[in-house]
Amino acid sequence: MKTPISFLKEIDFSKEELMELIDLSLRFKELKKKRIPHKYLEGLNIALIFEKTSTRTRSAFTVAGQDLGMNVTYLGADEIQLGRKESVADTAKVLGSMFDGIEYRGFKQEDAETLARYSGVPVWNGLTDTWHPTQMIADFMTLKEIFGSLDGLHIAYVGDGRNNVAHSLLVTAAILGVNITIIAPALLQPEEDIVTLAKEHDNGAVIEITDRIEAVKGADMLYTDVWLSMGETVDFKERIDLLLPYQINAELLAKTGKADTVVMHCLPAFHDCKTEIGLNIYEKYGLAELEITDDIFQKHSSLIFQEAENRLHSIKAIMYYSLKEL
Ligand code: CP
Ligand code: NVA
């Protein structure tokens, strides 16, 4: 029996394989836009496990699965035995005997790997504390759409440099040979083992990790993410104090020295107080905007929402890539 093709983390894939996924995503986008049916995986069944909340990833897996002709079952955190009454390995064996593929969003990367090991079917990582690989296919697909090619690009991530999105961006850029600068305060820079992985898989990218915001100079794209990720329990005030100098605002954007630098965000974003948490932060700390100011968010929103839409096309490509042989 062939080993199932899971999508657990970027370092399991070569540059060529990641580029193939990006190009496949672009092709699926075209099919969708032209309303050309593509039920290539008719009759298969997939399960979506979400131990953390989600809008984009859940919607993308659901619609992508349905577009490919599959039956999609959502298994929410409080609805299955996983973790409380049943181990990850036992759950994997059960789900693997019924489903053809499993999406997993949770906490420990190890749990995603265990699911893959014991289920015998492809497992797609919909985000763990360590990596957010499906996000990366959408992000680099979006970059390819707007710049035409990834060659020679310089991207800079500004903010919490040790979260899943920062890790994934660093390692994926390295694999793809895209120059990347991670700009974060010393306490929030990627751990040494993540930087080592990026260097080991580097295909000619210039990699820089720094606390200097001036390092955005020359960047073609600035990327940021929330300052507190799902599941983190640290003091929010401490985080805000550390990260406020790293907010993407007009002044920081001007430091790129380029008029055409674009801004991306995986979403959700705290750019105003129109959320329960946003309002709470405003009332407690007097801050109406966190990682990105509302003016910059609005100015770059068409690209940011293009990036969000691309989650659908890229997740479709990832599932198709895994299941096409069935
Ligand atoms: N970017 C992203 O993963 O969004 P969701 O948390 O809404 O899935
Ligand atoms: N770093 C964020 C990403 C959300 C898509 C989190 O884990 O909450």
mmCIF file of C-alpha atoms and ligand atoms in Angstrom:
data_model
loop_
_atom_site.group_PDB
_atom_site.id
_atom_site.type_symbol
_atom_site.label_atom_id
_atom_site.label_comp_id
_atom_site.label_asym_id
_atom_site.label_seq_id
_atom_site.Cartn_x
_atom_site.Cartn_y
_atom_site.Cartn_z
ATOM 1 C CA MET A 1 0.000 0.000 0.000
ATOM 2 C CA LYS A 2 1.254 3.491 -0.871
ATOM 3 C CA THR A 3 2.045 5.898 1.965
ATOM 4 C CA PRO A 4 -0.755 8.468 2.174
ATOM 5 C CA ILE A 5 0.274 12.003 1.217
ATOM 6 C CA SER A 6 -0.451 14.138 4.263
ATOM 7 C CA PHE A 7 0.134 17.884 4.514
ATOM 8 C CA LEU A 8 1.444 18.338 8.041
ATOM 9 C CA LYS A 9 4.277 20.849 7.675
ATOM 10 C CA GLU A 10 6.134 22.550 4.874
ATOM 11 C CA ILE A 11 9.518 20.885 5.420
ATOM 12 C CA ASP A 12 8.024 17.564 4.282
ATOM 13 C CA PHE A 13 7.855 19.058 0.748
ATOM 14 C CA SER A 14 10.417 20.156 -1.809
ATOM 15 C CA LYS A 15 10.412 23.518 -3.576
ATOM 16 C CA GLU A 16 9.098 21.813 -6.721
ATOM 17 C CA GLU A 17 6.248 20.142 -4.830
ATOM 18 C CA LEU A 18 5.196 23.393 -3.135
ATOM 19 C CA MET A 19 5.318 25.192 -6.502
ATOM 20 C CA GLU A 20 3.187 22.405 -7.993
ATOM 21 C CA LEU A 21 0.604 22.988 -5.249
ATOM 22 C CA ILE A 22 0.640 26.748 -5.878
ATOM 23 C CA ASP A 23 0.135 26.259 -9.616
ATOM 24 C CA LEU A 24 -2.589 23.677 -9.024
ATOM 25 C CA SER A 25 -4.339 26.212 -6.737
ATOM 26 C CA LEU A 26 -4.261 28.780 -9.549
ATOM 27 C CA ARG A 27 -5.784 26.239 -11.932
ATOM 28 C CA PHE A 28 -8.557 25.350 -9.484
ATOM 29 C CA LYS A 29 -9.289 29.068 -9.064
ATOM 30 C CA GLU A 30 -9.759 29.375 -12.805
ATOM 31 C CA LEU A 31 -12.120 26.391 -12.890
ATOM 32 C CA LYS A 32 -14.166 27.880 -10.069
ATOM 33 C CA LYS A 33 -14.325 31.331 -11.683
ATOM 34 C CA LYS A 34 -15.416 29.810 -15.000
ATOM 35 C CA ARG A 35 -17.952 27.609 -13.179
ATOM 36 C CA ILE A 36 -16.422 24.505 -14.737
ATOM 37 C CA PRO A 37 -17.448 21.503 -12.599
ATOM 38 C CA HIS A 38 -14.538 19.639 -11.016
ATOM 39 C CA LYS A 39 -16.010 16.839 -8.921
ATOM 40 C CA TYR A 40 -12.837 14.796 -9.358
ATOM 41 C CA LEU A 41 -13.182 13.085 -5.990
ATOM 42 C CA GLU A 42 -16.866 12.182 -6.165
ATOM 43 C CA GLY A 43 -18.086 9.943 -3.385
ATOM 44 C CA LEU A 44 -15.092 10.235 -1.058
ATOM 45 C CA ASN A 45 -15.612 11.192 2.593
ATOM 46 C CA ILE A 46 -13.544 13.604 4.644
ATOM 47 C CA ALA A 47 -13.666 14.596 8.316
ATOM 48 C CA LEU A 48 -12.813 18.044 9.633
ATOM 49 C CA ILE A 49 -11.620 18.106 13.255
ATOM 50 C CA PHE A 50 -11.517 21.552 14.834
ATOM 51 C CA GLU A 51 -10.230 21.860 18.396
ATOM 52 C CA LYS A 52 -9.873 25.625 17.866
ATOM 53 C CA THR A 53 -12.295 28.022 16.193
ATOM 54 C CA SER A 54 -12.068 28.921 12.506
ATOM 55 C CA THR A 55 -13.861 30.825 9.780
ATOM 56 C CA ARG A 56 -11.597 30.618 6.719
ATOM 57 C CA THR A 57 -10.045 27.184 7.167
ATOM 58 C CA ARG A 58 -13.323 25.483 8.063
ATOM 59 C CA SER A 59 -15.217 27.173 5.226
ATOM 60 C CA ALA A 60 -12.440 26.466 2.725
ATOM 61 C CA PHE A 61 -12.220 22.745 3.585
ATOM 62 C CA THR A 62 -16.014 22.455 3.481
ATOM 63 C CA VAL A 63 -16.566 24.212 0.148
ATOM 64 C CA ALA A 64 -13.442 22.732 -1.452
ATOM 65 C CA GLY A 65 -14.500 19.241 -0.406
ATOM 66 C CA GLN A 66 -18.003 19.767 -1.787
ATOM 67 C CA ASP A 67 -16.692 21.292 -5.038
ATOM 68 C CA LEU A 68 -14.559 18.164 -5.489
ATOM 69 C CA GLY A 69 -17.661 16.001 -4.995
ATOM 70 C CA MET A 70 -16.786 14.773 -1.521
ATOM 71 C CA ASN A 71 -18.984 14.374 1.554
ATOM 72 C CA VAL A 72 -17.707 16.582 4.353
ATOM 73 C CA THR A 73 -18.284 15.903 8.068
ATOM 74 C CA TYR A 74 -17.431 18.509 10.705
ATOM 75 C CA LEU A 75 -16.254 17.131 14.059
ATOM 76 C CA GLY A 76 -16.102 19.975 16.582
ATOM 77 C CA ALA A 77 -14.028 20.030 19.755
ATOM 78 C CA ASP A 78 -16.854 19.180 22.139
ATOM 79 C CA GLU A 79 -18.611 16.742 19.858
ATOM 80 C CA ILE A 80 -16.181 13.813 19.720
ATOM 81 C CA GLN A 81 -14.316 11.745 22.334
ATOM 82 C CA LEU A 82 -10.853 12.904 21.187
ATOM 83 C CA GLY A 83 -8.579 13.904 24.027
ATOM 84 C CA ARG A 84 -11.048 13.414 26.866
ATOM 85 C CA LYS A 85 -12.168 9.793 26.481
ATOM 86 C CA GLU A 86 -10.101 8.545 23.571
ATOM 87 C CA SER A 87 -6.469 8.901 22.571
ATOM 88 C CA VAL A 88 -5.361 10.511 19.335
ATOM 89 C CA ALA A 89 -4.035 7.157 18.068
ATOM 90 C CA ASP A 90 -7.309 5.296 18.738
ATOM 91 C CA THR A 91 -9.340 8.128 17.204
ATOM 92 C CA ALA A 92 -7.060 8.027 14.164
ATOM 93 C CA LYS A 93 -7.653 4.289 13.649
ATOM 94 C CA VAL A 94 -11.422 4.731 13.847
ATOM 95 C CA LEU A 95 -11.624 7.771 11.569
ATOM 96 C CA GLY A 96 -9.136 6.253 9.120
ATOM 97 C CA SER A 97 -11.382 3.206 8.715
ATOM 98 C CA MET A 98 -14.348 5.395 7.729
ATOM 99 C CA PHE A 99 -12.971 8.523 6.059
ATOM 100 C CA ASP A 100 -10.659 8.997 3.074
ATOM 101 C CA GLY A 101 -8.965 12.071 4.542
ATOM 102 C CA ILE A 102 -8.870 14.069 7.772
ATOM 103 C CA GLU A 103 -8.325 17.765 8.404
ATOM 104 C CA TYR A 104 -7.019 18.585 11.879
ATOM 105 C CA ARG A 105 -6.844 21.969 13.618
ATOM 106 C CA GLY A 106 -5.547 21.723 17.148
ATOM 107 C CA PHE A 107 -2.817 22.529 19.611
ATOM 108 C CA LYS A 108 0.116 20.120 19.443
ATOM 109 C CA GLN A 109 1.837 19.395 16.146
ATOM 110 C CA GLU A 110 2.534 15.946 17.567
ATOM 111 C CA ASP A 111 -1.210 15.213 17.542
ATOM 112 C CA ALA A 112 -1.448 15.999 13.819
ATOM 113 C CA GLU A 113 1.530 13.697 13.189
ATOM 114 C CA THR A 114 -0.013 10.930 15.349
ATOM 115 C CA LEU A 115 -3.306 11.184 13.462
ATOM 116 C CA ALA A 116 -1.408 10.746 10.204
ATOM 117 C CA ARG A 117 0.648 7.856 11.540
ATOM 118 C CA TYR A 118 -2.299 5.785 12.808
ATOM 119 C CA SER A 119 -5.148 6.691 10.457
ATOM 120 C CA GLY A 120 -3.620 5.379 7.243
ATOM 121 C CA VAL A 121 -5.257 8.224 5.294
ATOM 122 C CA PRO A 122 -4.006 11.717 4.359
ATOM 123 C CA VAL A 123 -4.123 14.228 7.225
ATOM 124 C CA TRP A 124 -4.122 17.967 6.467
ATOM 125 C CA ASN A 125 -2.882 20.325 9.154
ATOM 126 C CA GLY A 126 -5.437 23.121 9.466
ATOM 127 C CA LEU A 127 -3.209 24.884 12.047
ATOM 128 C CA THR A 128 -1.348 23.787 15.149
ATOM 129 C CA ASP A 129 0.610 25.825 17.678
ATOM 130 C CA THR A 130 3.722 25.243 15.545
ATOM 131 C CA TRP A 131 2.700 25.448 11.879
ATOM 132 C CA HIS A 132 -0.060 26.740 9.571
ATOM 133 C CA PRO A 133 0.946 25.100 6.266
ATOM 134 C CA THR A 134 -2.307 25.372 4.273
ATOM 135 C CA GLN A 135 -2.213 29.148 4.862
ATOM 136 C CA MET A 136 1.173 29.247 3.130
ATOM 137 C CA ILE A 137 -0.031 27.789 -0.163
ATOM 138 C CA ALA A 138 -2.701 30.513 -0.281
ATOM 139 C CA ASP A 139 -0.205 33.220 0.679
ATOM 140 C CA PHE A 140 2.449 32.350 -1.887
ATOM 141 C CA MET A 141 -0.243 31.734 -4.509
ATOM 142 C CA THR A 142 -1.472 35.294 -3.813
ATOM 143 C CA LEU A 143 2.078 36.634 -4.152
ATOM 144 C CA LYS A 144 2.438 34.831 -7.473
ATOM 145 C CA GLU A 145 -0.861 36.332 -8.653
ATOM 146 C CA ILE A 146 0.174 39.889 -7.863
ATOM 147 C CA PHE A 147 3.874 39.805 -8.728
ATOM 148 C CA GLY A 148 3.684 37.230 -11.558
ATOM 149 C CA SER A 149 6.588 35.267 -10.082
ATOM 150 C CA LEU A 150 8.158 34.610 -6.684
ATOM 151 C CA ASP A 151 11.679 35.111 -8.037
ATOM 152 C CA GLY A 152 13.659 37.841 -6.304
ATOM 153 C CA LEU A 153 10.884 38.839 -3.911
ATOM 154 C CA HIS A 154 11.690 40.139 -0.436
ATOM 155 C CA ILE A 155 9.001 39.672 2.197
ATOM 156 C CA ALA A 156 9.041 40.842 5.802
ATOM 157 C CA TYR A 157 6.957 39.532 8.699
ATOM 158 C CA VAL A 158 6.492 42.070 11.482
ATOM 159 C CA GLY A 159 5.064 41.188 14.914
ATOM 160 C CA ASP A 160 4.927 37.992 16.971
ATOM 161 C CA GLY A 161 7.753 36.058 15.364
ATOM 162 C CA ARG A 162 7.240 32.843 17.281
ATOM 163 C CA ASN A 163 3.701 31.935 16.316
ATOM 164 C CA ASN A 164 2.550 29.320 13.811
ATOM 165 C CA VAL A 165 2.137 31.765 10.915
ATOM 166 C CA ALA A 166 5.572 33.354 11.416
ATOM 167 C CA HIS A 167 7.182 29.892 11.604
ATOM 168 C CA SER A 168 5.432 28.714 8.471
ATOM 169 C CA LEU A 169 6.195 31.899 6.546
ATOM 170 C CA LEU A 170 9.881 31.704 7.477
ATOM 171 C CA VAL A 171 10.305 28.071 6.495
ATOM 172 C CA THR A 172 8.149 28.243 3.339
ATOM 173 C CA ALA A 173 9.949 31.337 2.069
ATOM 174 C CA ALA A 174 13.275 29.565 2.646
ATOM 175 C CA ILE A 175 12.157 26.452 0.752
ATOM 176 C CA LEU A 176 10.834 28.583 -2.126
ATOM 177 C CA GLY A 177 13.961 30.750 -2.195
ATOM 178 C CA VAL A 178 12.058 33.940 -1.324
ATOM 179 C CA ASN A 179 14.069 36.402 0.775
ATOM 180 C CA ILE A 180 12.512 36.768 4.218
ATOM 181 C CA THR A 181 13.056 39.046 7.187
ATOM 182 C CA ILE A 182 11.366 38.303 10.508
ATOM 183 C CA ILE A 183 11.116 41.497 12.530
ATOM 184 C CA ALA A 184 10.142 40.921 16.146
ATOM 185 C CA PRO A 185 11.288 41.944 19.628
ATOM 186 C CA ALA A 186 14.026 39.652 21.001
ATOM 187 C CA LEU A 187 11.571 37.869 23.304
ATOM 188 C CA LEU A 188 9.250 37.003 20.420
ATOM 189 C CA GLN A 189 11.687 35.862 17.760
ATOM 190 C CA PRO A 190 11.466 32.330 16.323
ATOM 191 C CA GLU A 191 13.107 29.615 18.416
ATOM 192 C CA GLU A 192 16.531 28.430 17.293
ATOM 193 C CA ASP A 193 15.218 25.038 16.087
ATOM 194 C CA ILE A 194 12.771 26.741 13.701
ATOM 195 C CA VAL A 195 15.494 29.022 12.302
ATOM 196 C CA THR A 196 17.739 25.984 11.887
ATOM 197 C CA LEU A 197 14.998 24.180 9.925
ATOM 198 C CA ALA A 198 14.610 27.225 7.672
ATOM 199 C CA LYS A 199 18.356 27.306 7.020
ATOM 200 C CA GLU A 200 18.520 23.558 6.387
ATOM 201 C CA HIS A 201 15.753 23.799 3.767
ATOM 202 C CA ASP A 202 16.890 27.093 2.249
ATOM 203 C CA ASN A 203 17.006 27.230 -1.540
ATOM 204 C CA GLY A 204 18.957 30.451 -1.898
ATOM 205 C CA ALA A 205 16.782 32.799 0.180
ATOM 206 C CA VAL A 206 18.368 35.520 2.289
ATOM 207 C CA ILE A 207 17.059 34.919 5.826
ATOM 208 C CA GLU A 208 17.253 37.624 8.479
ATOM 209 C CA ILE A 209 15.873 37.631 12.011
ATOM 210 C CA THR A 210 16.049 41.010 13.721
ATOM 211 C CA ASP A 211 14.361 43.339 16.210
ATOM 212 C CA ARG A 212 15.026 46.426 14.009
ATOM 213 C CA ILE A 213 11.913 47.728 12.277
ATOM 214 C CA GLU A 214 14.191 49.531 9.792
ATOM 215 C CA ALA A 215 14.820 46.079 8.298
ATOM 216 C CA VAL A 216 11.531 46.445 6.353
ATOM 217 C CA LYS A 217 13.582 48.521 3.889
ATOM 218 C CA GLY A 218 13.121 47.276 0.354
ATOM 219 C CA ALA A 219 10.396 44.766 1.257
ATOM 220 C CA ASP A 220 7.897 43.962 -1.496
ATOM 221 C CA MET A 221 5.386 42.675 1.030
ATOM 222 C CA LEU A 222 4.795 43.193 4.768
ATOM 223 C CA TYR A 223 2.936 40.469 6.648
ATOM 224 C CA THR A 224 1.518 40.461 10.143
ATOM 225 C CA ASP A 225 -0.687 38.311 12.362
ATOM 226 C CA VAL A 226 -2.451 38.638 15.711
ATOM 227 C CA TRP A 227 -0.355 39.390 18.792
ATOM 228 C CA LEU A 228 -1.950 36.647 20.850
ATOM 229 C CA SER A 229 -2.602 33.331 19.162
ATOM 230 C CA MET A 230 -5.367 30.874 19.997
ATOM 231 C CA GLY A 231 -4.550 28.913 23.129
ATOM 232 C CA GLU A 232 -1.961 31.367 24.492
ATOM 233 C CA THR A 233 -2.455 32.407 28.096
ATOM 234 C CA VAL A 234 0.201 35.108 28.533
ATOM 235 C CA ASP A 235 -0.553 38.549 29.967
ATOM 236 C CA PHE A 236 -2.001 40.565 27.083
ATOM 237 C CA LYS A 237 -0.696 43.880 28.429
ATOM 238 C CA GLU A 238 2.856 42.550 28.353
ATOM 239 C CA ARG A 239 2.354 41.437 24.732
ATOM 240 C CA ILE A 240 0.953 44.808 23.725
ATOM 241 C CA ASP A 241 3.865 46.656 25.334
ATOM 242 C CA LEU A 242 6.344 44.419 23.509
ATOM 243 C CA LEU A 243 4.629 44.587 20.135
ATOM 244 C CA LEU A 244 3.250 48.111 19.835
ATOM 245 C CA PRO A 245 6.483 49.343 18.149
ATOM 246 C CA TYR A 246 5.936 46.569 15.577
ATOM 247 C CA GLN A 247 2.426 47.633 14.576
ATOM 248 C CA ILE A 248 1.977 47.919 10.793
ATOM 249 C CA ASN A 249 1.014 51.554 10.346
ATOM 250 C CA ALA A 250 1.709 54.290 7.801
ATOM 251 C CA GLU A 251 5.012 55.246 9.442
ATOM 252 C CA LEU A 252 6.325 51.680 9.433
ATOM 253 C CA LEU A 253 5.130 51.081 5.880
ATOM 254 C CA ALA A 254 6.980 54.215 4.727
ATOM 255 C CA LYS A 255 10.215 52.689 6.043
ATOM 256 C CA THR A 256 10.196 50.166 3.172
ATOM 257 C CA GLY A 257 11.200 53.097 0.965
ATOM 258 C CA LYS A 258 8.934 51.718 -1.765
ATOM 259 C CA ALA A 259 5.583 53.133 -2.839
ATOM 260 C CA ASP A 260 4.256 49.769 -3.985
ATOM 261 C CA THR A 261 4.900 47.548 -0.959
ATOM 262 C CA VAL A 262 1.817 45.397 -0.364
ATOM 263 C CA VAL A 263 0.452 44.251 2.984
ATOM 264 C CA MET A 264 -0.908 40.811 3.819
ATOM 265 C CA HIS A 265 -2.595 39.309 6.871
ATOM 266 C CA CYS A 266 -3.863 35.749 7.372
ATOM 267 C CA LEU A 267 -6.910 37.094 9.280
ATOM 268 C CA PRO A 268 -8.719 37.520 11.606
ATOM 269 C CA ALA A 269 -7.189 40.961 12.300
ATOM 270 C CA PHE A 270 -7.547 43.465 15.120
ATOM 271 C CA HIS A 271 -7.742 46.668 13.094
ATOM 272 C CA ASP A 272 -10.773 48.215 14.835
ATOM 273 C CA CYS A 273 -13.080 47.727 17.818
ATOM 274 C CA LYS A 274 -15.872 46.015 15.926
ATOM 275 C CA THR A 275 -15.391 42.713 17.737
ATOM 276 C CA GLU A 276 -16.031 41.647 21.320
ATOM 277 C CA ILE A 277 -12.297 41.193 21.991
ATOM 278 C CA GLY A 278 -11.406 44.386 20.107
ATOM 279 C CA LEU A 279 -13.856 46.387 22.187
ATOM 280 C CA ASN A 280 -12.620 44.783 25.373
ATOM 281 C CA ILE A 281 -9.015 45.739 24.525
ATOM 282 C CA TYR A 282 -10.093 49.277 23.737
ATOM 283 C CA GLU A 283 -11.911 49.616 27.055
ATOM 284 C CA LYS A 284 -9.011 48.102 29.014
ATOM 285 C CA TYR A 285 -5.976 49.594 27.254
ATOM 286 C CA GLY A 286 -7.349 52.444 25.135
ATOM 287 C CA LEU A 287 -6.081 50.849 21.911
ATOM 288 C CA ALA A 288 -8.478 50.729 18.973
ATOM 289 C CA GLU A 289 -6.021 48.948 16.650
ATOM 290 C CA LEU A 290 -3.378 46.322 17.370
ATOM 291 C CA GLU A 291 -1.140 44.583 14.818
ATOM 292 C CA ILE A 292 -2.349 46.738 11.919
ATOM 293 C CA THR A 293 -3.976 50.164 11.835
ATOM 294 C CA ASP A 294 -7.387 50.480 10.238
ATOM 295 C CA ASP A 295 -6.217 52.909 7.540
ATOM 296 C CA ILE A 296 -3.539 50.486 6.324
ATOM 297 C CA PHE A 297 -5.884 47.511 6.616
ATOM 298 C CA GLN A 298 -8.554 49.231 4.514
ATOM 299 C CA LYS A 299 -6.035 50.437 1.965
ATOM 300 C CA HIS A 300 -4.770 46.897 1.420
ATOM 301 C CA SER A 301 -8.032 45.073 2.066
ATOM 302 C CA SER A 302 -8.683 43.918 -1.483
ATOM 303 C CA LEU A 303 -5.418 41.968 -1.432
ATOM 304 C CA ILE A 304 -6.005 40.722 2.127
ATOM 305 C CA PHE A 305 -9.433 39.366 1.151
ATOM 306 C CA GLN A 306 -8.014 37.926 -2.092
ATOM 307 C CA GLU A 307 -5.569 36.075 0.171
ATOM 308 C CA ALA A 308 -8.528 34.830 2.271
ATOM 309 C CA GLU A 309 -10.423 33.647 -0.822
ATOM 310 C CA ASN A 310 -7.317 31.830 -1.993
ATOM 311 C CA ARG A 311 -7.579 29.565 1.063
ATOM 312 C CA LEU A 312 -10.425 27.840 -0.815
ATOM 313 C CA HIS A 313 -8.513 27.228 -4.034
ATOM 314 C CA SER A 314 -5.299 26.187 -2.288
ATOM 315 C CA ILE A 315 -6.978 23.808 0.171
ATOM 316 C CA LYS A 316 -8.765 22.257 -2.803
ATOM 317 C CA ALA A 317 -5.392 21.771 -4.500
ATOM 318 C CA ILE A 318 -3.882 20.234 -1.358
ATOM 319 C CA MET A 319 -6.728 17.736 -0.940
ATOM 320 C CA TYR A 320 -6.719 16.868 -4.639
ATOM 321 C CA TYR A 321 -2.936 16.354 -4.585
ATOM 322 C CA SER A 322 -3.351 13.879 -1.702
ATOM 323 C CA LEU A 323 -6.382 12.011 -2.994
ATOM 324 C CA LYS A 324 -6.071 12.054 -6.787
ATOM 325 C CA GLU A 325 -4.725 8.489 -6.938
ATOM 326 C CA LEU A 326 -7.796 7.043 -5.197
HETATM 327 N N1 CP B 1 -6.366 32.396 8.561
HETATM 328 C C1 CP B 1 -7.091 31.441 9.172
HETATM 329 O O1 CP B 1 -6.645 30.329 9.390
HETATM 330 O O2 CP B 1 -8.337 31.835 9.528
HETATM 331 P P1 CP B 1 -9.351 30.992 10.413
HETATM 332 O O3 CP B 1 -8.772 30.920 11.815
HETATM 333 O O4 CP B 1 -10.630 31.755 10.380
HETATM 334 O O5 CP B 1 -9.485 29.626 9.843
HETATM 335 N N1 NVA B 2 -1.471 32.881 14.904
HETATM 336 C C1 NVA B 2 -2.919 32.821 14.801
HETATM 337 C C2 NVA B 2 -3.316 32.435 13.425
HETATM 338 C C3 NVA B 2 -4.795 32.439 13.177
HETATM 339 C C4 NVA B 2 -5.142 32.058 11.768
HETATM 340 C C5 NVA B 2 -3.466 31.843 15.835
HETATM 341 O O1 NVA B 2 -2.917 30.747 15.971
HETATM 342 O O2 NVA B 2 -4.432 32.191 16.515
#
